[in-house]
């Protein structure tokens, strides 16, 4: 992700009611056709397409297929609580480049980073944590929280009203 794109997330965008409708609809079903979105919002398919593209270009919307790693053969998932010494951003960048790392959060509280990791086996998870992540400069401590399973995975939370 470019620095410009990453910085785009640092400020709040002004969304109108149509934007909110589109985002809410796409959170429920990201495969809706522009014509279907247009019927609901009262816009033409072309106008909806232009708005959706703007929301994507502005970094507000990303339409992806969401999967359950445990059902795809990743038998081990864990959340890692990592404390860092030195530059947290640089350490987070390095952690984000490791295969198997799927989520990196800069946190406030007793840990600096929360990192979600997936692996096909316990041995692979051990390799990722012990041989790759713990050796990254700046990683001071790692506490591992293994997942039994995913209970709630929610992506449709609506949009904050004005």
JSON list of C-alpha atoms in Angstrom, two decimals:
[
{"chain": "A", "resi": 1, "resn": "UNK", "atom": "CA", "xyz": [0.00, 0.00, 0.00]},
{"chain": "A", "resi": 2, "resn": "UNK", "atom": "CA", "xyz": [1.41, 3.36, -0.94]},
{"chain": "A", "resi": 3, "resn": "UNK", "atom": "CA", "xyz": [2.03, 6.04, 1.66]},
{"chain": "A", "resi": 4, "resn": "UNK", "atom": "CA", "xyz": [-0.50, 8.21, -0.15]},
{"chain": "A", "resi": 5, "resn": "UNK", "atom": "CA", "xyz": [-3.18, 5.49, 0.02]},
{"chain": "A", "resi": 6, "resn": "UNK", "atom": "CA", "xyz": [-2.35, 4.71, 3.65]},
{"chain": "A", "resi": 7, "resn": "UNK", "atom": "CA", "xyz": [-2.61, 8.41, 4.50]},
{"chain": "A", "resi": 8, "resn": "UNK", "atom": "CA", "xyz": [-6.02, 8.54, 2.83]},
{"chain": "A", "resi": 9, "resn": "UNK", "atom": "CA", "xyz": [-7.37, 6.64, 5.84]},
{"chain": "A", "resi": 10, "resn": "UNK", "atom": "CA", "xyz": [-6.17, 9.28, 8.27]},
{"chain": "A", "resi": 11, "resn": "UNK", "atom": "CA", "xyz": [-9.09, 11.64, 7.77]},
{"chain": "A", "resi": 12, "resn": "UNK", "atom": "CA", "xyz": [-12.85, 11.35, 7.76]},
{"chain": "A", "resi": 13, "resn": "UNK", "atom": "CA", "xyz": [-14.77, 11.64, 4.50]},
{"chain": "A", "resi": 14, "resn": "UNK", "atom": "CA", "xyz": [-18.07, 13.43, 4.09]},
{"chain": "A", "resi": 15, "resn": "UNK", "atom": "CA", "xyz": [-20.62, 10.92, 2.85]},
{"chain": "A", "resi": 16, "resn": "UNK", "atom": "CA", "xyz": [-24.09, 11.79, 1.67]},
{"chain": "A", "resi": 17, "resn": "UNK", "atom": "CA", "xyz": [-27.18, 9.63, 2.13]},
{"chain": "A", "resi": 18, "resn": "UNK", "atom": "CA", "xyz": [-26.70, 7.90, -1.24]},
{"chain": "A", "resi": 19, "resn": "UNK", "atom": "CA", "xyz": [-23.11, 6.96, -0.33]},
{"chain": "A", "resi": 20, "resn": "UNK", "atom": "CA", "xyz": [-24.38, 5.54, 2.97]},
{"chain": "A", "resi": 21, "resn": "UNK", "atom": "CA", "xyz": [-27.06, 3.52, 1.19]},
{"chain": "A", "resi": 22, "resn": "UNK", "atom": "CA", "xyz": [-24.55, 2.12, -1.29]},
{"chain": "A", "resi": 23, "resn": "UNK", "atom": "CA", "xyz": [-22.09, 1.16, 1.44]},
{"chain": "A", "resi": 24, "resn": "UNK", "atom": "CA", "xyz": [-24.78, -0.52, 3.53]},
{"chain": "A", "resi": 25, "resn": "UNK", "atom": "CA", "xyz": [-26.09, -2.47, 0.51]},
{"chain": "A", "resi": 26, "resn": "UNK", "atom": "CA", "xyz": [-22.59, -3.55, -0.55]},
{"chain": "A", "resi": 27, "resn": "UNK", "atom": "CA", "xyz": [-21.72, -4.65, 2.99]},
{"chain": "A", "resi": 28, "resn": "UNK", "atom": "CA", "xyz": [-24.67, -7.05, 2.80]},
{"chain": "A", "resi": 29, "resn": "UNK", "atom": "CA", "xyz": [-23.89, -8.25, -0.75]},
{"chain": "A", "resi": 30, "resn": "UNK", "atom": "CA", "xyz": [-20.79, -7.00, -2.55]},
{"chain": "A", "resi": 31, "resn": "UNK", "atom": "CA", "xyz": [-21.94, -8.67, -5.77]},
{"chain": "A", "resi": 32, "resn": "UNK", "atom": "CA", "xyz": [-24.98, -6.46, -6.34]},
{"chain": "A", "resi": 33, "resn": "UNK", "atom": "CA", "xyz": [-25.13, -5.13, -9.89]},
{"chain": "A", "resi": 34, "resn": "UNK", "atom": "CA", "xyz": [-24.96, -1.38, -10.50]},
{"chain": "A", "resi": 35, "resn": "UNK", "atom": "CA", "xyz": [-28.49, -1.59, -11.92]},
{"chain": "A", "resi": 36, "resn": "UNK", "atom": "CA", "xyz": [-29.80, -3.19, -8.71]},
{"chain": "A", "resi": 37, "resn": "UNK", "atom": "CA", "xyz": [-28.02, -0.56, -6.61]},
{"chain": "A", "resi": 38, "resn": "UNK", "atom": "CA", "xyz": [-29.49, 2.10, -8.88]},
{"chain": "A", "resi": 39, "resn": "UNK", "atom": "CA", "xyz": [-33.03, 0.78, -8.44]},
{"chain": "A", "resi": 40, "resn": "UNK", "atom": "CA", "xyz": [-32.68, 1.01, -4.67]},
{"chain": "A", "resi": 41, "resn": "UNK", "atom": "CA", "xyz": [-31.02, 4.44, -4.58]},
{"chain": "A", "resi": 42, "resn": "UNK", "atom": "CA", "xyz": [-32.88, 6.07, -7.46]},
{"chain": "A", "resi": 43, "resn": "UNK", "atom": "CA", "xyz": [-29.71, 6.62, -9.50]},
{"chain": "A", "resi": 44, "resn": "UNK", "atom": "CA", "xyz": [-28.79, 5.32, -12.92]},
{"chain": "A", "resi": 45, "resn": "UNK", "atom": "CA", "xyz": [-26.42, 2.37, -13.15]},
{"chain": "A", "resi": 46, "resn": "UNK", "atom": "CA", "xyz": [-23.75, 4.73, -14.54]},
{"chain": "A", "resi": 47, "resn": "UNK", "atom": "CA", "xyz": [-24.13, 7.16, -11.64]},
{"chain": "A", "resi": 48, "resn": "UNK", "atom": "CA", "xyz": [-23.89, 4.29, -9.15]},
{"chain": "A", "resi": 49, "resn": "UNK", "atom": "CA", "xyz": [-20.78, 2.96, -10.89]},
{"chain": "A", "resi": 50, "resn": "UNK", "atom": "CA", "xyz": [-19.13, 6.40, -10.68]},
{"chain": "A", "resi": 51, "resn": "UNK", "atom": "CA", "xyz": [-19.92, 6.67, -6.95]},
{"chain": "A", "resi": 52, "resn": "UNK", "atom": "CA", "xyz": [-18.71, 3.15, -6.17]},
{"chain": "A", "resi": 53, "resn": "UNK", "atom": "CA", "xyz": [-15.47, 3.79, -8.07]},
{"chain": "A", "resi": 54, "resn": "UNK", "atom": "CA", "xyz": [-14.95, 7.05, -6.15]},
{"chain": "A", "resi": 55, "resn": "UNK", "atom": "CA", "xyz": [-15.53, 5.26, -2.85]},
{"chain": "A", "resi": 56, "resn": "UNK", "atom": "CA", "xyz": [-12.98, 2.64, -3.90]},
{"chain": "A", "resi": 57, "resn": "UNK", "atom": "CA", "xyz": [-10.42, 5.19, -5.09]},
{"chain": "A", "resi": 58, "resn": "UNK", "atom": "CA", "xyz": [-10.80, 7.14, -1.83]},
{"chain": "A", "resi": 59, "resn": "UNK", "atom": "CA", "xyz": [-10.04, 4.00, 0.17]},
{"chain": "A", "resi": 60, "resn": "UNK", "atom": "CA", "xyz": [-13.49, 3.88, 1.77]},
{"chain": "A", "resi": 61, "resn": "UNK", "atom": "CA", "xyz": [-14.72, 0.74, 0.00]},
{"chain": "A", "resi": 62, "resn": "UNK", "atom": "CA", "xyz": [-13.00, -2.47, -0.95]},
{"chain": "A", "resi": 63, "resn": "UNK", "atom": "CA", "xyz": [-15.12, -5.28, -2.34]},
{"chain": "A", "resi": 64, "resn": "UNK", "atom": "CA", "xyz": [-13.58, -8.68, -1.60]},
{"chain": "A", "resi": 65, "resn": "UNK", "atom": "CA", "xyz": [-14.60, -12.29, -1.13]},
{"chain": "A", "resi": 66, "resn": "UNK", "atom": "CA", "xyz": [-14.46, -13.13, 2.57]},
{"chain": "A", "resi": 67, "resn": "UNK", "atom": "CA", "xyz": [-13.44, -16.66, 3.45]},
{"chain": "A", "resi": 68, "resn": "UNK", "atom": "CA", "xyz": [-13.17, -18.72, 6.62]},
{"chain": "A", "resi": 69, "resn": "UNK", "atom": "CA", "xyz": [-9.50, -19.81, 6.82]},
{"chain": "A", "resi": 70, "resn": "UNK", "atom": "CA", "xyz": [-10.39, -22.77, 9.03]},
{"chain": "A", "resi": 71, "resn": "UNK", "atom": "CA", "xyz": [-12.64, -24.18, 6.29]},
{"chain": "A", "resi": 72, "resn": "UNK", "atom": "CA", "xyz": [-9.93, -23.67, 3.66]},
{"chain": "A", "resi": 73, "resn": "UNK", "atom": "CA", "xyz": [-7.35, -25.91, 5.31]},
{"chain": "A", "resi": 74, "resn": "UNK", "atom": "CA", "xyz": [-5.69, -23.45, 7.65]},
{"chain": "A", "resi": 75, "resn": "UNK", "atom": "CA", "xyz": [-5.96, -25.56, 10.78]},
{"chain": "A", "resi": 76, "resn": "UNK", "atom": "CA", "xyz": [-4.31, -23.05, 13.10]},
{"chain": "A", "resi": 77, "resn": "UNK", "atom": "CA", "xyz": [-5.17, -19.42, 13.72]},
{"chain": "A", "resi": 78, "resn": "UNK", "atom": "CA", "xyz": [-3.88, -17.17, 16.44]},
{"chain": "A", "resi": 79, "resn": "UNK", "atom": "CA", "xyz": [-3.95, -13.59, 17.64]},
{"chain": "A", "resi": 80, "resn": "UNK", "atom": "CA", "xyz": [-0.55, -12.38, 18.76]},
{"chain": "A", "resi": 81, "resn": "UNK", "atom": "CA", "xyz": [-0.09, -9.60, 21.29]},
{"chain": "A", "resi": 82, "resn": "UNK", "atom": "CA", "xyz": [3.27, -8.03, 20.45]},
{"chain": "A", "resi": 83, "resn": "UNK", "atom": "CA", "xyz": [5.26, -5.45, 22.33]},
{"chain": "A", "resi": 84, "resn": "UNK", "atom": "CA", "xyz": [7.78, -3.44, 20.34]},
{"chain": "A", "resi": 85, "resn": "UNK", "atom": "CA", "xyz": [10.89, -1.48, 21.18]},
{"chain": "A", "resi": 86, "resn": "UNK", "atom": "CA", "xyz": [11.73, 1.33, 18.81]},
{"chain": "A", "resi": 87, "resn": "UNK", "atom": "CA", "xyz": [9.71, 2.36, 15.78]},
{"chain": "A", "resi": 88, "resn": "UNK", "atom": "CA", "xyz": [6.30, 0.65, 15.97]},
{"chain": "A", "resi": 89, "resn": "UNK", "atom": "CA", "xyz": [5.41, 1.52, 12.37]},
{"chain": "A", "resi": 90, "resn": "UNK", "atom": "CA", "xyz": [8.62, 0.02, 10.98]},
{"chain": "A", "resi": 91, "resn": "UNK", "atom": "CA", "xyz": [8.11, -3.15, 13.01]},
{"chain": "A", "resi": 92, "resn": "UNK", "atom": "CA", "xyz": [4.45, -3.36, 11.93]},
{"chain": "A", "resi": 93, "resn": "UNK", "atom": "CA", "xyz": [5.51, -2.94, 8.28]},
{"chain": "A", "resi": 94, "resn": "UNK", "atom": "CA", "xyz": [8.00, -5.80, 8.60]},
{"chain": "A", "resi": 95, "resn": "UNK", "atom": "CA", "xyz": [5.45, -8.03, 10.35]},
{"chain": "A", "resi": 96, "resn": "UNK", "atom": "CA", "xyz": [2.88, -7.29, 7.65]},
{"chain": "A", "resi": 97, "resn": "UNK", "atom": "CA", "xyz": [5.24, -8.71, 5.01]},
{"chain": "A", "resi": 98, "resn": "UNK", "atom": "CA", "xyz": [5.43, -12.15, 6.64]},
{"chain": "A", "resi": 99, "resn": "UNK", "atom": "CA", "xyz": [3.48, -14.93, 4.89]},
{"chain": "A", "resi": 100, "resn": "UNK", "atom": "CA", "xyz": [0.72, -16.13, 7.18]},
{"chain": "A", "resi": 101, "resn": "UNK", "atom": "CA", "xyz": [0.12, -12.72, 8.75]},
{"chain": "A", "resi": 102, "resn": "UNK", "atom": "CA", "xyz": [-3.34, -11.57, 7.71]},
{"chain": "A", "resi": 103, "resn": "UNK", "atom": "CA", "xyz": [-4.02, -8.62, 10.01]},
{"chain": "A", "resi": 104, "resn": "UNK", "atom": "CA", "xyz": [-1.86, -6.08, 11.85]},
{"chain": "A", "resi": 105, "resn": "UNK", "atom": "CA", "xyz": [-3.39, -3.58, 14.28]},
{"chain": "A", "resi": 106, "resn": "UNK", "atom": "CA", "xyz": [-1.54, -0.77, 16.03]},
{"chain": "A", "resi": 107, "resn": "UNK", "atom": "CA", "xyz": [-3.04, -0.93, 19.51]},
{"chain": "A", "resi": 108, "resn": "UNK", "atom": "CA", "xyz": [-3.30, 1.18, 22.62]},
{"chain": "A", "resi": 109, "resn": "UNK", "atom": "CA", "xyz": [-3.00, -0.46, 26.00]},
{"chain": "A", "resi": 110, "resn": "UNK", "atom": "CA", "xyz": [-0.71, -3.13, 27.36]},
{"chain": "A", "resi": 111, "resn": "UNK", "atom": "CA", "xyz": [0.52, -4.23, 23.90]},
{"chain": "A", "resi": 112, "resn": "UNK", "atom": "CA", "xyz": [1.68, -2.31, 20.85]},
{"chain": "A", "resi": 113, "resn": "UNK", "atom": "CA", "xyz": [0.44, -4.60, 18.07]},
{"chain": "A", "resi": 114, "resn": "UNK", "atom": "CA", "xyz": [-2.27, -7.19, 17.59]},
{"chain": "A", "resi": 115, "resn": "UNK", "atom": "CA", "xyz": [-1.39, -9.57, 14.77]},
{"chain": "A", "resi": 116, "resn": "UNK", "atom": "CA", "xyz": [-3.62, -12.28, 13.32]},
{"chain": "A", "resi": 117, "resn": "UNK", "atom": "CA", "xyz": [-1.83, -15.31, 11.87]},
{"chain": "A", "resi": 118, "resn": "UNK", "atom": "CA", "xyz": [-3.02, -18.36, 9.93]},
{"chain": "A", "resi": 119, "resn": "UNK", "atom": "CA", "xyz": [-1.16, -21.62, 9.29]},
{"chain": "A", "resi": 120, "resn": "UNK", "atom": "CA", "xyz": [-1.88, -25.07, 7.87]},
{"chain": "A", "resi": 121, "resn": "UNK", "atom": "CA", "xyz": [-0.36, -26.86, 10.87]},
{"chain": "A", "resi": 122, "resn": "UNK", "atom": "CA", "xyz": [0.98, -26.35, 14.37]},
{"chain": "A", "resi": 123, "resn": "UNK", "atom": "CA", "xyz": [4.50, -26.74, 13.02]},
{"chain": "A", "resi": 124, "resn": "UNK", "atom": "CA", "xyz": [3.93, -24.01, 10.44]},
{"chain": "A", "resi": 125, "resn": "UNK", "atom": "CA", "xyz": [2.42, -21.70, 13.08]},
{"chain": "A", "resi": 126, "resn": "UNK", "atom": "CA", "xyz": [5.45, -22.30, 15.29]},
{"chain": "A", "resi": 127, "resn": "UNK", "atom": "CA", "xyz": [7.74, -21.51, 12.35]},
{"chain": "A", "resi": 128, "resn": "UNK", "atom": "CA", "xyz": [5.92, -18.24, 11.61]},
{"chain": "A", "resi": 129, "resn": "UNK", "atom": "CA", "xyz": [5.94, -17.08, 15.21]},
{"chain": "A", "resi": 130, "resn": "UNK", "atom": "CA", "xyz": [9.31, -18.33, 16.42]},
{"chain": "A", "resi": 131, "resn": "UNK", "atom": "CA", "xyz": [11.52, -18.16, 13.34]},
{"chain": "A", "resi": 132, "resn": "UNK", "atom": "CA", "xyz": [10.02, -15.24, 11.42]},
{"chain": "A", "resi": 133, "resn": "UNK", "atom": "CA", "xyz": [8.16, -12.86, 13.72]},
{"chain": "A", "resi": 134, "resn": "UNK", "atom": "CA", "xyz": [10.34, -13.09, 16.85]},
{"chain": "A", "resi": 135, "resn": "UNK", "atom": "CA", "xyz": [13.45, -12.37, 14.76]},
{"chain": "A", "resi": 136, "resn": "UNK", "atom": "CA", "xyz": [12.12, -9.09, 13.31]},
{"chain": "A", "resi": 137, "resn": "UNK", "atom": "CA", "xyz": [14.06, -6.11, 14.69]},
{"chain": "A", "resi": 138, "resn": "UNK", "atom": "CA", "xyz": [11.94, -4.30, 17.27]},
{"chain": "A", "resi": 139, "resn": "UNK", "atom": "CA", "xyz": [9.87, -7.29, 18.37]},
{"chain": "A", "resi": 140, "resn": "UNK", "atom": "CA", "xyz": [10.36, -7.46, 22.13]},
{"chain": "A", "resi": 141, "resn": "UNK", "atom": "CA", "xyz": [7.66, -9.90, 23.33]},
{"chain": "A", "resi": 142, "resn": "UNK", "atom": "CA", "xyz": [5.03, -12.08, 21.69]},
{"chain": "A", "resi": 143, "resn": "UNK", "atom": "CA", "xyz": [2.05, -13.60, 23.49]},
{"chain": "A", "resi": 144, "resn": "UNK", "atom": "CA", "xyz": [0.03, -16.11, 21.49]},
{"chain": "A", "resi": 145, "resn": "UNK", "atom": "CA", "xyz": [-3.74, -16.65, 21.74]},
{"chain": "A", "resi": 146, "resn": "UNK", "atom": "CA", "xyz": [-4.79, -19.72, 19.74]},
{"chain": "A", "resi": 147, "resn": "UNK", "atom": "CA", "xyz": [-8.25, -19.84, 18.16]},
{"chain": "A", "resi": 148, "resn": "UNK", "atom": "CA", "xyz": [-10.61, -22.79, 18.63]},
{"chain": "A", "resi": 149, "resn": "UNK", "atom": "CA", "xyz": [-12.89, -21.46, 15.91]},
{"chain": "A", "resi": 150, "resn": "UNK", "atom": "CA", "xyz": [-14.41, -18.24, 14.60]},
{"chain": "A", "resi": 151, "resn": "UNK", "atom": "CA", "xyz": [-17.68, -17.57, 16.38]},
{"chain": "A", "resi": 152, "resn": "UNK", "atom": "CA", "xyz": [-18.76, -14.23, 14.89]},
{"chain": "A", "resi": 153, "resn": "UNK", "atom": "CA", "xyz": [-17.40, -12.74, 11.68]},
{"chain": "A", "resi": 154, "resn": "UNK", "atom": "CA", "xyz": [-19.34, -9.58, 10.88]},
{"chain": "A", "resi": 155, "resn": "UNK", "atom": "CA", "xyz": [-18.85, -7.24, 7.94]},
{"chain": "A", "resi": 156, "resn": "UNK", "atom": "CA", "xyz": [-22.22, -5.48, 7.76]},
{"chain": "A", "resi": 157, "resn": "UNK", "atom": "CA", "xyz": [-22.25, -2.89, 10.53]},
{"chain": "A", "resi": 158, "resn": "UNK", "atom": "CA", "xyz": [-23.75, -0.01, 8.59]},
{"chain": "A", "resi": 159, "resn": "UNK", "atom": "CA", "xyz": [-22.44, 3.48, 8.16]},
{"chain": "A", "resi": 160, "resn": "UNK", "atom": "CA", "xyz": [-22.23, 6.21, 10.80]},
{"chain": "A", "resi": 161, "resn": "UNK", "atom": "CA", "xyz": [-25.03, 8.73, 10.17]},
{"chain": "A", "resi": 162, "resn": "UNK", "atom": "CA", "xyz": [-24.41, 12.48, 10.04]}
]
